[in-house]
CSV table of C-alpha atoms in Angstrom, one decimal:
chain,number,residue,atom,x,y,z
A,48,UNK,CA,-0.7,17.8,-19.8
A,49,UNK,CA,-2.5,21.2,-20.2
A,50,UNK,CA,-2.6,23.6,-17.3
A,51,UNK,CA,-6.3,23.1,-16.8
A,52,UNK,CA,-5.7,19.3,-16.7
A,53,UNK,CA,-2.9,19.7,-14.2
A,54,UNK,CA,-5.0,22.0,-12.0
A,55,UNK,CA,-7.8,19.5,-12.0
A,56,UNK,CA,-5.4,16.7,-11.0
A,57,UNK,CA,-3.9,18.7,-8.1
A,58,UNK,CA,-7.3,19.8,-6.9
A,59,UNK,CA,-8.8,16.3,-6.8
A,60,UNK,CA,-5.6,14.9,-5.3
A,61,UNK,CA,-5.8,17.4,-2.5
A,62,UNK,CA,-9.5,16.7,-2.0
A,63,UNK,CA,-8.8,13.0,-1.6
A,64,UNK,CA,-5.9,13.7,0.8
A,65,UNK,CA,-8.0,15.9,3.1
A,66,UNK,CA,-11.0,13.7,3.0
A,67,UNK,CA,-13.2,16.1,1.0
A,68,UNK,CA,-13.6,13.2,-1.3
A,69,UNK,CA,-14.4,10.2,0.8
A,70,UNK,CA,-13.4,6.6,0.3
A,71,UNK,CA,-15.9,4.8,-1.9
A,72,UNK,CA,-17.4,8.1,-3.3
A,73,UNK,CA,-18.3,7.8,-6.9
A,74,UNK,CA,-17.0,10.4,-9.4
A,75,UNK,CA,-18.4,11.1,-12.8
A,76,UNK,CA,-17.2,13.6,-15.4
A,77,UNK,CA,-20.1,16.0,-15.7
A,78,UNK,CA,-20.7,16.4,-11.9
A,79,UNK,CA,-17.0,16.8,-11.2
A,80,UNK,CA,-16.4,19.3,-14.0
A,81,UNK,CA,-19.3,21.4,-12.6
A,82,UNK,CA,-17.9,21.1,-9.1
A,83,UNK,CA,-14.4,22.3,-10.3
A,84,UNK,CA,-15.7,24.8,-12.8
A,85,UNK,CA,-13.8,23.3,-15.7
A,86,UNK,CA,-14.7,21.4,-18.9
A,87,UNK,CA,-15.0,17.6,-19.0
A,88,UNK,CA,-11.7,17.1,-20.9
A,89,UNK,CA,-9.3,18.1,-18.0
A,90,UNK,CA,-11.5,16.1,-15.6
A,91,UNK,CA,-11.2,13.1,-17.9
A,92,UNK,CA,-7.4,13.5,-17.9
A,93,UNK,CA,-7.4,13.9,-14.1
A,94,UNK,CA,-9.4,10.7,-13.5
A,95,UNK,CA,-7.0,8.7,-15.7
A,96,UNK,CA,-3.9,10.2,-13.9
A,97,UNK,CA,-5.3,9.6,-10.4
A,98,UNK,CA,-6.2,6.0,-11.4
A,99,UNK,CA,-2.6,5.4,-12.4
A,100,UNK,CA,-1.5,6.9,-9.1
A,101,UNK,CA,-3.7,4.4,-7.2
A,102,UNK,CA,-6.1,7.0,-5.8
A,103,UNK,CA,-9.1,6.1,-8.0
A,104,UNK,CA,-10.6,2.8,-9.2
A,105,UNK,CA,-12.4,2.7,-12.6
A,106,UNK,CA,-15.9,1.3,-12.2
A,107,UNK,CA,-17.2,-1.3,-14.7
A,108,UNK,CA,-20.0,0.8,-16.2
A,109,UNK,CA,-19.3,4.5,-15.7
A,110,UNK,CA,-17.2,6.8,-13.6
A,111,UNK,CA,-14.6,6.2,-10.9
A,112,UNK,CA,-14.6,5.4,-7.2
A,113,UNK,CA,-12.2,6.9,-4.6
A,114,UNK,CA,-10.0,4.2,-3.5
A,115,UNK,CA,-9.2,3.4,0.2
A,116,UNK,CA,-5.8,4.6,1.1
A,117,UNK,CA,-4.1,3.9,4.4
A,118,UNK,CA,-1.6,6.2,6.2
A,119,UNK,CA,1.0,3.3,6.2
A,120,UNK,CA,0.6,2.9,2.4
A,121,UNK,CA,1.3,6.6,1.8
A,122,UNK,CA,4.3,6.8,4.2
A,123,UNK,CA,5.7,3.6,2.8
A,124,UNK,CA,5.5,4.7,-0.8
A,125,UNK,CA,7.1,8.1,-0.1
A,126,UNK,CA,9.9,6.4,1.9
A,127,UNK,CA,10.7,4.0,-0.9
A,128,UNK,CA,10.9,6.9,-3.4
A,129,UNK,CA,13.3,8.6,-1.0
A,130,UNK,CA,15.5,5.5,-0.8
A,131,UNK,CA,15.6,5.0,-4.6
A,132,UNK,CA,16.2,8.7,-5.4
A,133,UNK,CA,18.8,8.9,-2.6
A,134,UNK,CA,20.7,6.0,-4.2
A,135,UNK,CA,20.4,7.7,-7.6
A,136,UNK,CA,21.9,10.9,-6.3
A,137,UNK,CA,24.7,9.0,-4.6
A,138,UNK,CA,25.6,7.2,-7.8
A,139,UNK,CA,25.2,10.4,-9.8
A,140,UNK,CA,27.7,12.0,-7.5
A,141,UNK,CA,30.1,9.1,-7.7
A,142,UNK,CA,29.8,9.0,-11.5
A,143,UNK,CA,30.2,12.8,-11.8
A,144,UNK,CA,27.8,15.0,-13.8
A,145,UNK,CA,28.6,15.6,-17.4
A,146,UNK,CA,28.5,19.1,-18.9
A,147,UNK,CA,25.1,18.7,-20.4
A,148,UNK,CA,23.6,17.5,-17.1
A,149,UNK,CA,25.2,20.3,-15.2
A,150,UNK,CA,24.0,22.9,-17.7
A,151,UNK,CA,20.4,21.7,-17.6
A,152,UNK,CA,20.3,21.4,-13.9
A,153,UNK,CA,21.6,24.9,-13.5
A,154,UNK,CA,18.9,26.2,-15.9
A,155,UNK,CA,16.2,24.4,-14.0
A,156,UNK,CA,17.5,25.8,-10.7
A,157,UNK,CA,17.5,29.3,-12.2
A,158,UNK,CA,14.0,28.8,-13.4
A,159,UNK,CA,13.0,27.8,-9.8
A,160,UNK,CA,14.8,30.8,-8.4
A,161,UNK,CA,12.7,33.2,-10.5
A,162,UNK,CA,9.5,31.5,-9.2
A,163,UNK,CA,10.5,32.2,-5.6
A,164,UNK,CA,11.7,35.8,-6.0
A,165,UNK,CA,8.2,37.1,-5.0
A,166,UNK,CA,6.2,36.3,-1.9
A,167,UNK,CA,3.6,34.0,-3.4
A,168,UNK,CA,2.9,31.5,-6.1
A,169,UNK,CA,0.2,31.6,-8.7
A,170,UNK,CA,-1.4,28.6,-10.3
A,171,UNK,CA,0.7,29.2,-13.4
A,172,UNK,CA,3.8,29.2,-11.2
A,173,UNK,CA,2.8,25.9,-9.7
A,174,UNK,CA,2.4,24.4,-13.2
A,175,UNK,CA,5.9,25.7,-14.0
A,176,UNK,CA,7.3,24.3,-10.8
A,177,UNK,CA,5.6,20.9,-11.5
A,178,UNK,CA,7.4,20.6,-14.9
A,179,UNK,CA,10.7,21.9,-13.5
A,180,UNK,CA,10.6,19.6,-10.5
A,181,UNK,CA,9.9,16.5,-12.5
A,182,UNK,CA,12.7,17.2,-15.0
A,183,UNK,CA,15.2,17.9,-12.2
A,184,UNK,CA,14.4,14.5,-10.6
A,185,UNK,CA,14.6,12.7,-13.9
A,186,UNK,CA,18.0,14.2,-14.6
A,187,UNK,CA,19.3,12.7,-11.3
A,188,UNK,CA,18.0,9.3,-12.2
A,189,UNK,CA,19.6,9.6,-15.7
A,190,UNK,CA,22.9,10.7,-14.2
A,191,UNK,CA,23.0,7.7,-11.9
A,192,UNK,CA,23.3,5.5,-15.0
A,193,UNK,CA,21.3,2.8,-13.1
A,194,UNK,CA,18.4,1.5,-15.1
A,195,UNK,CA,17.2,-0.7,-12.2
A,196,UNK,CA,16.4,2.5,-10.2
A,197,UNK,CA,14.3,3.9,-13.0
A,198,UNK,CA,12.4,0.6,-13.3
A,199,UNK,CA,11.8,0.4,-9.6
A,200,UNK,CA,10.6,4.0,-9.5
A,201,UNK,CA,8.2,3.4,-12.4
A,202,UNK,CA,6.5,0.7,-10.4
A,203,UNK,CA,6.5,2.7,-7.2
A,204,UNK,CA,4.8,5.6,-8.9
A,205,UNK,CA,1.6,3.6,-9.2
A,206,UNK,CA,1.2,3.8,-5.4
A,207,UNK,CA,-0.6,6.8,-3.8
A,208,UNK,CA,1.5,10.0,-3.5
A,209,UNK,CA,4.6,8.1,-4.5
A,210,UNK,CA,5.3,9.9,-7.8
A,211,UNK,CA,7.4,13.1,-7.8
A,212,UNK,CA,4.6,14.6,-9.8
A,213,UNK,CA,1.9,13.7,-7.3
A,214,UNK,CA,1.8,17.1,-5.7
A,215,UNK,CA,-1.2,17.9,-3.3
A,216,UNK,CA,-1.7,21.6,-3.1
A,217,UNK,CA,-3.7,23.5,-0.5
A,218,UNK,CA,-5.0,26.4,-2.6
A,219,UNK,CA,-6.7,27.9,0.5
A,220,UNK,CA,-3.3,28.4,2.1
A,221,UNK,CA,-0.9,29.5,-0.6
A,222,UNK,CA,1.4,31.2,1.8
A,223,UNK,CA,2.1,27.8,3.5
A,224,UNK,CA,2.6,26.2,0.1
A,225,UNK,CA,5.0,28.9,-1.0
A,226,UNK,CA,7.2,28.1,2.0
A,227,UNK,CA,6.9,24.3,1.4
A,228,UNK,CA,8.0,24.5,-2.3
A,229,UNK,CA,10.7,27.2,-1.6
A,230,UNK,CA,12.2,24.8,1.0
A,231,UNK,CA,12.0,21.9,-1.5
A,232,UNK,CA,13.7,24.1,-4.2
A,233,UNK,CA,16.6,24.9,-1.8
A,234,UNK,CA,17.0,21.2,-1.4
A,235,UNK,CA,17.4,21.0,-5.2
A,236,UNK,CA,20.3,23.5,-4.9
A,237,UNK,CA,21.9,21.5,-2.1
A,238,UNK,CA,21.7,18.1,-3.8
A,239,UNK,CA,23.1,19.7,-7.0
A,240,UNK,CA,26.1,21.1,-5.2
A,241,UNK,CA,26.6,17.7,-3.4
A,242,UNK,CA,26.6,15.9,-6.7
A,243,UNK,CA,28.8,18.5,-8.3
A,244,UNK,CA,31.3,18.1,-5.4
A,245,UNK,CA,31.2,14.3,-5.7
A,246,UNK,CA,29.8,14.0,-2.2
A,247,UNK,CA,27.8,10.8,-2.6
A,248,UNK,CA,26.7,10.3,1.0
A,249,UNK,CA,25.6,13.9,1.4
A,250,UNK,CA,23.6,13.8,-1.9
A,251,UNK,CA,21.9,10.6,-0.8
A,252,UNK,CA,20.9,12.0,2.5
A,253,UNK,CA,19.5,15.2,1.0
A,254,UNK,CA,17.3,13.3,-1.5
A,255,UNK,CA,16.0,10.9,1.1
A,256,UNK,CA,14.9,13.9,3.2
A,257,UNK,CA,13.7,15.7,0.1
A,258,UNK,CA,11.1,13.0,-0.5
A,259,UNK,CA,9.4,14.1,2.7
A,260,UNK,CA,8.8,17.5,1.1
A,261,UNK,CA,5.9,15.8,-0.8
A,262,UNK,CA,3.7,16.5,2.2
A,263,UNK,CA,5.7,19.0,4.3
A,264,UNK,CA,8.5,21.5,4.0
A,265,UNK,CA,10.6,20.3,6.9
A,266,UNK,CA,10.8,17.2,9.0
A,267,UNK,CA,9.0,18.5,12.0
A,268,UNK,CA,6.3,20.2,10.0
A,269,UNK,CA,5.9,17.1,7.8
A,270,UNK,CA,5.4,14.8,10.8
A,271,UNK,CA,2.7,17.0,12.3
A,272,UNK,CA,1.0,17.9,9.0
A,273,UNK,CA,1.1,14.4,7.6
A,274,UNK,CA,-0.3,12.9,10.8
A,275,UNK,CA,-3.2,15.4,10.8
A,276,UNK,CA,-4.0,14.8,7.1
A,277,UNK,CA,-3.7,11.0,7.3
A,278,UNK,CA,-6.0,11.1,10.4
A,279,UNK,CA,-8.6,12.7,8.2
A,280,UNK,CA,-8.1,9.9,5.6
A,281,UNK,CA,-8.4,7.2,8.3
A,282,UNK,CA,-11.6,8.7,9.6
A,283,UNK,CA,-13.0,8.9,6.1
A,284,UNK,CA,-12.2,5.3,5.5
A,285,UNK,CA,-14.3,4.1,8.5
């Protein structure tokens, strides 16, 4: 996906999460492209992506509609991803990482380290993080050697905010987002070393906690922030 397409996806996803786009609201390409200040192509891509994530419903004639999403649905989908990825990390640790997996994970971690050397993230940095993060998670699934986990995750990714790529970014508070993603990246380091040391239980625990970084950069922050954001969604759904 192009950077403009990815930016459109993350922007619309955040607008749905915060209630800026309300349940039942109709979205069409031209009006949305004007609202976001982009061409129609990235908006078209964003609509299709968000439909696959369960956030939009395609209308029979033209356009899309913002789907009703409950707090329980979001929390449940994220928790399921944590359980599945935790199992994958444990099995990857028990299997042991091969040299190719080790090398690629180390390269991805080094890439992430460069992103967080400064004090802020640009939109280009976020696009790089998105790709790096997705590949790192995929490597853990591959290293588990368990095809059933991959199949279960593929189904779960069609639920709202369940996909590892379903990042909602508050572009009005990039300092907070920097802290959130920096925390998540440190978890990548920790789970890598746990897998490398063949510490299955520790690797599983880290990945289950890591799933919560989808909407918050530590458990206490997550609970407060998620509660606030989902309250907005609940009110929008009434």
